Short mmCIF file of C-alpha atoms in Angstrom, two decimals:
data_model
loop_
_atom_site.label_atom_id
_atom_site.label_comp_id
_atom_site.label_asym_id
_atom_site.label_seq_id
_atom_site.Cartn_x
_atom_site.Cartn_y
_atom_site.Cartn_z
CA MET A 1 18.26 21.92 23.20
CA ASN A 2 17.86 21.18 26.89
CA TYR A 3 19.90 17.95 26.87
CA ARG A 4 19.65 17.31 30.60
CA MET A 5 15.87 17.65 30.50
CA ILE A 6 15.67 15.31 27.49
CA GLY A 7 17.71 12.72 29.38
CA TYR A 8 15.60 13.22 32.50
CA VAL A 9 12.30 12.61 30.67
CA ILE A 10 13.66 9.57 28.82
CA GLY A 11 14.95 8.19 32.12
CA ARG A 12 11.49 8.52 33.66
CA ILE A 13 9.98 6.79 30.63
CA LEU A 14 12.39 3.87 30.97
CA LEU A 15 11.45 3.55 34.64
CA VAL A 16 7.80 3.36 33.63
CA GLU A 17 8.62 0.63 31.09
CA ALA A 18 10.37 -1.32 33.85
CA VAL A 19 7.19 -1.13 35.93
CA LEU A 20 5.05 -2.14 32.95
CA MET A 21 7.10 -5.32 32.55
CA ALA A 22 5.84 -6.41 35.96
CA LEU A 23 2.59 -7.57 34.32
CA PRO A 24 4.18 -10.06 31.89
CA LEU A 25 6.53 -11.06 34.74
CA LEU A 26 3.42 -11.89 36.80
CA THR A 27 2.00 -13.78 33.82
CA ALA A 28 5.22 -15.81 33.62
CA GLY A 29 4.84 -16.66 37.30
CA ILE A 30 1.21 -17.72 36.88
CA TYR A 31 2.04 -20.04 33.98
CA ARG A 32 5.28 -21.24 35.64
CA GLU A 33 7.57 -19.90 32.95
CA SER A 34 11.10 -18.56 33.40
CA LEU A 35 11.18 -15.10 34.96
CA MET A 36 14.62 -14.16 33.64
CA PRO A 37 13.49 -12.84 30.19
CA PHE A 38 11.68 -10.04 32.03
CA LEU A 39 13.77 -9.65 35.18
CA VAL A 40 16.95 -8.82 33.26
CA PRO A 41 15.37 -6.04 31.12
CA MET A 42 13.58 -4.68 34.19
CA LEU A 43 16.87 -4.33 36.06
CA LEU A 44 18.55 -2.70 33.04
CA LEU A 45 15.65 -0.29 32.59
CA ALA A 46 15.58 0.56 36.30
CA GLY A 47 19.34 1.16 36.41
CA ILE A 48 19.49 3.36 33.31
CA GLY A 49 16.24 5.07 34.25
CA LEU A 50 17.53 6.03 37.69
CA LEU A 51 20.82 7.19 36.21
CA LEU A 52 19.07 9.53 33.76
CA GLY A 53 15.91 10.45 35.60
CA GLY A 54 16.84 10.16 39.25
CA LYS A 55 17.70 13.84 39.67
CA LYS A 56 15.75 16.80 38.31
CA PRO A 57 17.74 19.17 36.10
CA GLY A 58 18.00 22.81 37.07
CA GLN A 59 16.20 23.96 33.91
CA MET A 60 12.91 22.05 33.53
CA SER A 61 11.68 23.76 30.35
CA LEU A 62 10.82 21.70 27.30
CA TYR A 63 10.47 23.52 23.99
CA ALA A 64 9.20 22.29 20.65
CA ARG A 65 12.47 20.80 19.38
CA ASP A 66 13.07 19.16 22.78
CA GLY A 67 9.61 17.61 22.66
CA LEU A 68 10.18 16.20 19.19
CA ALA A 69 13.52 14.72 20.24
CA VAL A 70 12.10 13.22 23.45
CA VAL A 71 9.19 11.55 21.67
CA SER A 72 11.24 9.97 18.89
CA LEU A 73 14.05 8.83 21.23
CA ALA A 74 11.57 7.49 23.78
CA TRP A 75 9.83 5.28 21.22
CA ILE A 76 13.15 3.97 19.90
CA PHE A 77 14.53 3.13 23.37
CA MET A 78 11.22 1.65 24.51
CA SER A 79 11.32 -0.65 21.47
CA LEU A 80 15.00 -1.59 21.92
CA PHE A 81 14.51 -2.62 25.55
CA GLY A 82 11.06 -4.05 24.83
CA ALA A 83 12.61 -6.49 22.35
CA LEU A 84 14.90 -8.06 24.99
CA PRO A 85 12.31 -10.45 26.52
CA PHE A 86 11.71 -12.07 23.11
CA VAL A 87 15.46 -12.58 22.59
CA LEU A 88 16.22 -13.77 26.12
CA SER A 89 13.31 -16.22 26.11
CA GLY A 90 14.38 -17.65 22.76
CA ASP A 91 10.93 -17.06 21.25
CA ILE A 92 12.48 -14.62 18.75
CA PRO A 93 16.25 -15.22 18.99
CA ASN A 94 17.24 -12.72 16.28
CA PHE A 95 17.38 -9.20 17.74
CA ILE A 96 16.37 -7.42 14.51
CA ASP A 97 13.31 -9.66 14.24
CA ALA A 98 12.50 -9.00 17.90
CA PHE A 99 12.97 -5.25 17.38
CA PHE A 100 10.64 -5.34 14.35
CA GLU A 101 8.01 -7.20 16.39
CA THR A 102 8.30 -4.78 19.31
CA VAL A 103 8.16 -1.67 17.13
CA SER A 104 5.11 -3.21 15.47
CA GLY A 105 3.61 -3.66 18.93
CA PHE A 106 4.28 -0.20 20.38
CA THR A 107 3.28 1.56 17.14
CA THR A 108 0.08 -0.56 17.10
CA THR A 109 0.90 -1.80 13.61
CA GLY A 110 0.46 -5.54 14.07
CA SER A 111 2.82 -6.66 11.28
CA THR A 112 4.72 -9.75 12.36
CA ILE A 113 7.74 -11.83 11.41
CA LEU A 114 6.31 -14.88 13.23
CA THR A 115 5.05 -17.79 11.17
CA ALA A 116 3.13 -19.09 14.20
CA VAL A 117 2.26 -17.33 17.47
CA GLU A 118 0.64 -20.12 19.48
CA PRO A 119 4.01 -21.78 20.37
CA LEU A 120 5.18 -18.59 22.13
CA ARG A 121 5.33 -18.42 25.93
CA ARG A 122 2.20 -16.93 27.52
CA SER A 123 4.26 -14.17 29.12
CA CYS A 124 5.73 -13.14 25.74
CA LEU A 125 2.29 -13.27 24.12
CA PHE A 126 0.99 -11.03 26.89
CA TRP A 127 3.88 -8.55 26.53
CA ARG A 128 3.53 -8.60 22.75
CA SER A 129 -0.12 -7.49 22.92
CA PHE A 130 0.31 -5.27 25.98
CA THR A 131 2.69 -3.10 23.94
CA HIS A 132 -0.35 -2.32 21.75
CA TRP A 133 -2.29 -1.04 24.74
CA VAL A 134 0.61 1.09 25.99
CA GLY A 135 1.38 2.54 22.56
CA GLY A 136 -2.24 3.03 21.52
CA MET A 137 -2.92 6.25 23.39
CA GLY A 138 0.76 7.14 23.38
CA VAL A 139 3.76 6.32 25.56
CA LEU A 140 4.31 9.94 26.54
CA VAL A 141 0.62 10.54 27.22
CA PHE A 142 0.68 7.53 29.57
CA VAL A 143 3.77 8.82 31.37
CA MET A 144 2.24 12.31 31.73
CA ALA A 145 -0.86 10.69 33.22
CA VAL A 146 1.14 9.03 36.01
CA LEU A 147 4.23 11.23 36.47
CA PRO A 148 4.50 15.03 36.59
CA MET A 149 7.63 15.83 34.59
CA THR A 150 7.68 19.35 33.19
CA ASP A 151 6.84 22.92 34.15
CA GLY A 152 3.90 23.22 31.77
CA HIS A 153 5.69 22.78 28.45
CA GLY A 154 4.43 19.18 28.14
CA MET A 155 2.10 20.22 25.33
CA HIS A 156 5.11 19.93 23.00
CA LEU A 157 5.30 16.23 23.93
CA MET A 158 1.60 15.73 23.32
CA ARG A 159 1.63 17.56 19.99
CA ALA A 160 4.52 15.40 18.80
CA GLU A 161 2.85 12.13 19.78
CA VAL A 162 -0.95 12.42 19.51
CA PRO A 163 -2.16 11.81 15.93
CA GLY A 164 -4.12 14.44 14.04
CA PRO A 165 -3.83 17.93 12.51
CA THR A 166 -4.40 19.70 15.85
CA VAL A 167 -4.01 18.80 19.52
CA GLY A 168 -5.55 20.59 22.46
CA LYS A 169 -6.24 20.24 26.16
CA LEU A 170 -9.56 18.94 27.44
CA VAL A 171 -9.02 20.72 30.74
CA SER A 172 -6.60 23.43 31.86
CA ARG A 173 -3.87 21.10 33.16
CA LEU A 174 -2.18 18.81 30.63
CA GLY A 175 -1.63 16.05 33.19
CA ASP A 176 -5.36 16.00 33.95
CA THR A 177 -6.09 15.79 30.22
CA ALA A 178 -3.83 12.73 30.00
CA LYS A 179 -5.59 11.16 33.00
CA ILE A 180 -9.01 11.72 31.44
CA LEU A 181 -7.93 10.18 28.14
CA TYR A 182 -6.41 7.13 29.80
CA GLY A 183 -9.41 6.77 32.12
CA ILE A 184 -11.73 6.55 29.12
CA TYR A 185 -9.27 4.23 27.38
CA LEU A 186 -9.05 1.89 30.37
CA ALA A 187 -12.83 1.82 30.90
CA MET A 188 -13.49 0.91 27.26
CA THR A 189 -10.81 -1.80 27.37
CA ALA A 190 -12.33 -3.29 30.53
CA LEU A 191 -15.81 -3.24 29.00
CA GLU A 192 -14.66 -5.10 25.91
CA THR A 193 -12.84 -7.66 28.06
CA VAL A 194 -16.03 -8.31 30.05
CA LEU A 195 -18.08 -8.74 26.88
CA LEU A 196 -15.58 -11.20 25.43
CA LEU A 197 -15.59 -13.15 28.70
CA ALA A 198 -19.39 -13.21 28.57
CA GLY A 199 -19.16 -14.89 25.16
CA GLY A 200 -17.02 -17.70 26.53
CA MET A 201 -13.49 -16.47 25.71
CA SER A 202 -10.84 -17.26 28.31
CA LEU A 203 -9.50 -14.42 30.47
CA PHE A 204 -6.06 -14.59 28.86
CA ASP A 205 -7.45 -14.53 25.30
CA ALA A 206 -9.95 -11.79 26.22
CA CYS A 207 -7.17 -9.55 27.56
CA ILE A 208 -4.99 -10.18 24.51
CA HIS A 209 -7.74 -9.25 22.05
CA ALA A 210 -8.95 -6.30 24.13
CA PHE A 211 -5.39 -4.92 24.17
CA GLY A 212 -5.14 -5.38 20.41
CA THR A 213 -8.52 -3.75 19.78
CA ALA A 214 -7.99 -0.83 22.17
CA GLY A 215 -4.62 0.03 20.67
CA THR A 216 -5.92 -0.77 17.18
CA GLY A 217 -2.90 -3.05 16.87
CA GLY A 218 -4.14 -6.49 15.92
CA PHE A 219 -1.74 -8.94 17.59
CA SER A 220 -3.62 -12.12 18.47
CA CYS A 221 -2.69 -15.20 20.48
CA ARG A 222 -4.12 -17.42 17.74
CA ASP A 223 -2.46 -18.25 14.43
CA PHE A 224 -5.69 -17.53 12.55
CA SER A 225 -6.44 -14.36 14.51
CA VAL A 226 -10.08 -13.78 15.50
CA GLY A 227 -11.19 -16.19 12.77
CA ALA A 228 -9.84 -19.07 14.89
CA TYR A 229 -12.86 -18.80 17.22
CA GLN A 230 -15.47 -19.13 14.44
CA SER A 231 -17.81 -17.02 16.58
CA PRO A 232 -20.21 -14.42 15.12
CA TYR A 233 -20.54 -12.98 18.65
CA PHE A 234 -16.80 -12.31 18.98
CA ASP A 235 -16.72 -10.93 15.42
CA VAL A 236 -19.46 -8.39 16.18
CA VAL A 237 -18.10 -7.34 19.59
CA ILE A 238 -14.57 -6.82 18.29
CA SER A 239 -15.84 -5.08 15.11
CA VAL A 240 -17.87 -2.58 17.13
CA PHE A 241 -15.04 -1.84 19.54
CA MET A 242 -12.54 -1.41 16.71
CA LEU A 243 -14.84 1.29 15.30
CA LEU A 244 -15.25 2.87 18.75
CA PHE A 245 -11.50 3.06 19.31
CA GLY A 246 -11.17 4.71 15.90
CA VAL A 247 -13.26 7.70 17.09
CA ASN A 248 -11.69 10.89 18.44
CA PHE A 249 -11.46 10.39 22.22
CA ASN A 250 -12.38 14.02 22.82
CA LEU A 251 -15.93 13.10 21.74
CA TYR A 252 -16.18 10.54 24.54
CA TYR A 253 -15.20 13.23 27.02
CA PHE A 254 -17.91 15.50 25.60
CA LEU A 255 -20.41 12.67 26.10
CA LEU A 256 -19.35 12.34 29.74
CA ILE A 257 -19.89 16.05 30.42
CA ARG A 258 -23.18 16.02 28.42
CA ARG A 259 -22.02 18.22 25.57
CA PHE A 260 -24.02 16.09 23.15
CA ARG A 261 -24.31 18.79 20.51
CA GLU A 262 -20.56 18.75 19.81
CA VAL A 263 -20.65 14.97 19.37
CA PHE A 264 -23.66 14.79 17.05
CA HIS A 265 -22.44 17.73 14.97
CA SER A 266 -18.94 16.30 14.50
CA GLU A 267 -18.31 16.38 10.76
CA GLU A 268 -15.34 14.03 11.06
CA LEU A 269 -17.43 11.43 12.90
CA ARG A 270 -20.22 11.60 10.31
CA VAL A 271 -17.79 11.15 7.41
CA TYR A 272 -16.01 8.32 9.27
CA LEU A 273 -19.26 6.39 9.75
CA LEU A 274 -20.38 7.15 6.18
CA VAL A 275 -17.14 5.79 4.73
CA VAL A 276 -17.49 2.63 6.83
CA ALA A 277 -21.12 2.11 5.78
CA ALA A 278 -20.36 2.65 2.07
CA ALA A 279 -17.35 0.32 2.15
CA VAL A 280 -19.27 -2.42 4.01
CA ALA A 281 -22.19 -2.22 1.57
CA ALA A 282 -19.92 -2.36 -1.50
CA ILE A 283 -17.83 -5.28 -0.21
CA THR A 284 -20.89 -7.21 0.98
CA ALA A 285 -22.39 -7.03 -2.51
CA ASP A 286 -19.06 -8.03 -4.06
CA ILE A 287 -18.39 -11.12 -1.89
CA TRP A 288 -21.99 -12.33 -1.55
CA HIS A 289 -21.42 -15.07 -4.14
CA MET A 290 -18.46 -16.44 -2.12
CA TYR A 291 -20.42 -17.11 1.08
CA GLY A 292 -23.98 -17.63 -0.19
CA SER A 293 -25.44 -15.70 2.73
CA VAL A 294 -26.11 -11.99 3.15
CA TRP A 295 -25.51 -12.19 6.92
CA THR A 296 -22.17 -14.01 6.60
CA SER A 297 -21.00 -11.66 3.85
CA LEU A 298 -22.09 -8.62 5.86
CA ARG A 299 -20.38 -9.91 9.00
CA HIS A 300 -17.04 -10.50 7.27
CA ALA A 301 -17.24 -7.22 5.35
CA PHE A 302 -18.07 -5.25 8.50
CA PHE A 303 -15.25 -6.87 10.45
CA GLN A 304 -12.58 -6.33 7.79
CA VAL A 305 -13.65 -2.76 7.01
CA SER A 306 -13.59 -1.93 10.75
CA SER A 307 -10.22 -3.66 11.09
CA ILE A 308 -8.57 -1.88 8.15
CA ILE A 309 -9.96 1.67 8.47
CA THR A 310 -9.07 1.73 12.18
CA THR A 311 -5.67 0.20 11.26
CA THR A 312 -6.20 -2.68 13.71
CA GLY A 313 -5.41 -5.56 11.38
CA TYR A 314 -7.39 -8.42 12.89
CA GLY A 315 -8.84 -10.94 10.48
CA THR A 316 -11.69 -13.45 10.38
CA VAL A 317 -11.08 -14.62 6.80
CA ASP A 318 -8.29 -14.49 4.24
CA PHE A 319 -9.41 -11.34 2.41
CA ASP A 320 -6.50 -11.83 0.01
CA LEU A 321 -8.85 -14.32 -1.71
CA TRP A 322 -11.59 -11.72 -2.18
CA PRO A 323 -12.34 -10.16 -5.58
CA THR A 324 -10.08 -7.35 -6.78
CA PHE A 325 -12.76 -4.70 -6.17
CA SER A 326 -13.07 -5.61 -2.46
CA LYS A 327 -9.31 -5.76 -1.99
CA SER A 328 -8.97 -2.38 -3.70
CA ILE A 329 -11.44 -0.84 -1.24
CA LEU A 330 -9.44 -2.22 1.68
CA VAL A 331 -6.18 -0.84 0.25
CA VAL A 332 -7.78 2.62 -0.08
CA LEU A 333 -9.00 2.39 3.54
CA MET A 334 -5.41 1.65 4.61
CA PHE A 335 -4.49 5.19 3.64
CA VAL A 336 -7.69 6.85 4.89
CA GLY A 337 -7.28 5.70 8.48
CA ALA A 338 -9.38 6.56 11.52
CA CYS A 339 -10.26 9.85 13.21
CA ALA A 340 -7.72 12.29 14.63
CA GLY A 341 -7.24 11.88 18.37
CA SER A 342 -8.01 8.15 18.22
CA THR A 343 -5.67 5.17 18.59
CA GLY A 344 -5.87 4.49 14.84
CA GLY A 345 -3.26 5.25 12.20
CA GLY A 346 -3.40 6.30 8.55
CA ILE A 347 -3.60 9.81 7.13
CA LYS A 348 -6.77 10.52 9.21
CA ILE A 349 -10.30 11.46 8.18
CA SER A 350 -9.96 15.07 9.34
CA ARG A 351 -6.76 15.66 7.40
CA ILE A 352 -8.29 14.22 4.22
CA LEU A 353 -11.35 16.42 4.72
CA ILE A 354 -9.15 19.49 5.07
CA LEU A 355 -7.20 18.65 1.91
CA LEU A 356 -10.37 17.97 -0.13
CA LYS A 357 -12.10 21.13 1.07
CA ALA A 358 -9.00 23.18 0.39
CA ALA A 359 -8.91 21.79 -3.16
CA VAL A 360 -12.58 22.71 -3.69
CA SER A 361 -11.90 26.17 -2.27
CA GLU A 362 -9.02 26.69 -4.71
CA MET A 363 -11.19 25.62 -7.66
CA LYS A 364 -13.84 28.13 -6.61
CA LYS A 365 -11.20 30.84 -6.57
CA MET A 366 -10.17 29.86 -10.10
CA LEU A 367 -13.77 30.26 -11.30
CA HIS A 368 -14.44 33.38 -9.23
CA PRO A 369 -11.12 35.20 -8.59
CA ASN A 370 -12.73 37.93 -6.49
CA ALA A 371 -14.75 35.57 -4.30
CA VAL A 372 -13.72 34.90 -0.69
CA ALA A 373 -13.58 31.11 -0.28
CA THR A 374 -12.92 29.84 3.23
CA THR A 375 -12.05 26.26 4.14
CA ARG A 376 -14.27 25.18 7.04
CA LEU A 377 -14.26 22.05 9.21
CA GLU A 378 -16.72 21.28 12.00
CA GLY A 379 -18.47 24.54 11.08
CA LYS A 380 -15.38 26.63 11.88
CA PRO A 381 -12.81 28.22 9.55
CA VAL A 382 -9.60 26.21 9.31
CA SER A 383 -6.63 28.33 10.33
CA GLU A 384 -3.90 29.00 7.80
CA LYS A 385 -1.43 27.18 10.07
CA THR A 386 -3.56 24.01 10.16
CA LEU A 387 -4.17 24.17 6.42
CA ARG A 388 -0.48 24.61 5.69
CA GLY A 389 0.36 21.80 8.11
CA ALA A 390 -2.01 19.39 6.35
CA HIS A 391 -0.43 20.14 2.96
CA ILE A 392 3.11 19.83 4.30
CA TYR A 393 2.25 16.57 6.07
CA PHE A 394 0.81 15.03 2.91
CA THR A 395 3.77 16.17 0.80
CA VAL A 396 6.36 14.75 3.20
CA TYR A 397 4.25 11.60 3.70
CA MET A 398 4.30 10.94 -0.06
CA ALA A 399 8.05 11.67 -0.25
CA VAL A 400 8.80 9.18 2.54
CA PHE A 401 6.44 6.61 1.00
CA VAL A 402 8.05 6.86 -2.45
CA ALA A 403 11.60 6.71 -1.08
CA SER A 404 10.79 3.71 1.13
CA PHE A 405 8.94 1.99 -1.72
CA LEU A 406 11.94 2.28 -4.04
CA LEU A 407 14.32 0.95 -1.37
CA LEU A 408 11.98 -1.92 -0.48
CA SER A 409 11.49 -2.82 -4.14
CA LEU A 410 15.18 -3.79 -4.33
CA GLU A 411 14.16 -7.06 -2.67
CA GLN A 412 12.18 -8.07 -5.77
CA ARG A 413 9.20 -9.33 -3.75
CA GLY A 414 6.59 -8.32 -6.33
CA LEU A 415 4.73 -5.06 -6.80
CA VAL A 416 1.61 -5.88 -4.76
CA THR A 417 3.57 -7.40 -1.88
CA THR A 418 6.03 -4.49 -1.77
CA PHE A 419 3.39 -1.77 -2.04
CA THR A 420 0.99 -3.23 0.53
CA ALA A 421 3.82 -4.21 2.92
CA LEU A 422 4.93 -0.59 3.01
CA ALA A 423 1.35 0.71 3.19
CA ALA A 424 0.65 -1.67 6.06
CA CYS A 425 3.69 -0.48 8.02
CA ILE A 426 3.66 3.27 7.42
CA ASN A 427 -0.11 3.42 8.07
CA ASN A 428 0.20 1.06 11.08
CA ILE A 429 -2.23 -1.50 9.60
CA GLY A 430 -0.52 -4.88 10.02
CA PRO A 431 -1.43 -7.16 7.12
CA GLY A 432 -1.12 -6.34 3.44
CA LEU A 433 -1.76 -8.55 0.43
CA GLU A 434 -0.12 -11.61 -1.13
CA MET A 435 3.07 -12.55 0.81
CA VAL A 436 2.18 -10.21 3.70
CA GLY A 437 -1.56 -10.93 3.59
CA PRO A 438 -3.70 -11.85 6.61
CA MET A 439 -2.33 -15.41 6.53
CA GLY A 440 1.23 -14.32 5.69
CA ASN A 441 4.04 -12.50 7.52
CA PHE A 442 7.16 -10.36 7.05
CA SER A 443 9.75 -13.02 7.92
CA ALA A 444 11.09 -13.32 4.35
CA PHE A 445 12.29 -9.71 4.21
CA SER A 446 16.00 -9.03 4.73
CA PRO A 447 17.30 -7.50 8.00
CA ALA A 448 17.85 -4.17 6.20
CA SER A 449 14.25 -4.13 4.93
CA LYS A 450 12.93 -5.01 8.39
CA LEU A 451 14.83 -2.04 9.84
CA LEU A 452 13.46 0.18 7.07
CA LEU A 453 9.91 -1.01 7.75
CA SER A 454 10.48 -0.52 11.49
CA PHE A 455 11.49 3.07 10.75
CA ASP A 456 8.36 3.49 8.61
CA MET A 457 6.18 2.16 11.43
CA LEU A 458 7.65 4.76 13.78
CA VAL A 459 7.30 7.45 11.12
CA GLY A 460 3.64 6.58 10.64
CA ARG A 461 2.80 6.39 14.34
CA LEU A 462 4.56 9.66 15.21
CA GLU A 463 3.20 11.43 12.12
CA ILE A 464 6.53 11.71 10.33
CA PHE A 465 8.20 14.86 11.68
CA PRO A 466 9.58 13.71 15.06
CA MET A 467 11.44 10.83 13.41
CA LEU A 468 12.74 12.87 10.48
CA LEU A 469 13.85 15.79 12.65
CA LEU A 470 15.73 13.36 14.87
CA PHE A 471 18.25 13.01 12.03
CA ALA A 472 18.45 16.73 11.23
CA PRO A 473 21.83 18.13 12.44
CA SER A 474 20.34 21.59 13.00
CA ASN A 475 17.94 20.11 15.54
CA TRP A 476 20.83 19.20 17.85
CA LYS A 477 22.72 22.49 17.82
CA ARG A 478 23.24 23.75 21.34
CA ARG A 479 21.56 27.07 22.12
CA THR A 480 23.10 29.24 24.78
CA ASN A 481 20.20 31.67 24.88
CA ILE A 482 17.06 30.01 26.26
CA ARG A 483 14.90 33.03 25.53
CA ARG A 484 15.93 33.00 21.90
CA ALA A 485 15.03 29.29 21.69
CA SER A 486 11.65 30.06 23.24
CA ARG A 487 10.90 32.72 20.63
CA LEU A 488 11.88 30.42 17.77
CA ASP A 489 9.74 27.57 19.16
#
């Protein structure tokens, strides 16, 4: 472990968070609110950041275990310091509640302990949703886009943070890849903001909902979420952009460089859109009798399917009142998730495809032992490493889910509430059903359960392994031979 390099990178990340707090500080100034809730954390972040990241270490290498440690520690520290404005402002006086809310923001989960959001200060509402935008593409990806930090081993950071079975560079330099991704991300966010403004939404509200959509987070500045506006136009715009942000961002880059064939032949994209279409059609037929209109039923079904499969969590209606069949579809979509390389959570379409195709391949081998059955995705054979990684991920995912479910069930909140609360957090969805439904919240859970769910949100966003390995003693053993560490990594 290169401890000095780990500290250096985390210090740079804390400096970036201090700069990011300038935006809610400006918002506080515009709305004539107290500046202290953001000034104090900014000074703390700047001081600690300069102490850790002010001087480059002699050895700048980052290996796999260093990258995993940096990513998990960075997200924890970002959340700890990010919670301070809520506590200092008095909007969320309990630190554990504020930490839960901030983790939910950075991990783009959208679960909340707040019973009402409209009474919050505008600056805190802005920061609360801005954490979605920062965490959506990834904290480390953002930092790599603006600050050169390593000697080329930054891919270990990106692999540990970007969701999906595989991660690669779009261009030769990793920093340029990060810039391209964030350029696309920023352009799409700006476009959605303009469209919401064109529909009559205020600039503040448009920014809040664009941040929540881009990061697929779901924090709103209204108690009744997007449904508060009662606007079919806003419903459609936000629905479409939720789906767009659930697509692998590499495909947008291919569109920009006119590699249209790779986009239109993307198997993951086709399955993603097919799942959405099938779910919307099934739910529309199931809820038609509730609204008496095909268009209204279709609009609500499309919005909620887009919201859940992309793990955004916005709502236009209380879908907890829908028939069991429709709610069951939404619960299944919680686990499916969006595409790899998007801002969405969940298991991911590509990983599910790999697991299903591998299962079919194994059944073919059982019927024809001498046949050569190859698992293929996007027209290419899936490597043994990727295949093994998908199986290991799913196994560990289920182990973490079961363990967390048993611990959470000690609260005696009811089976549906407990199951969907955990599913909503570990898959970075936001709302669940019953007590934690679209009109409910997580405030009734004990401090211990809120910390457990915060851990699960981080586990889900970082795809399990960085958070688990953070607590593995063997991960922190000092290595005196750098070359040996390089070979092992």
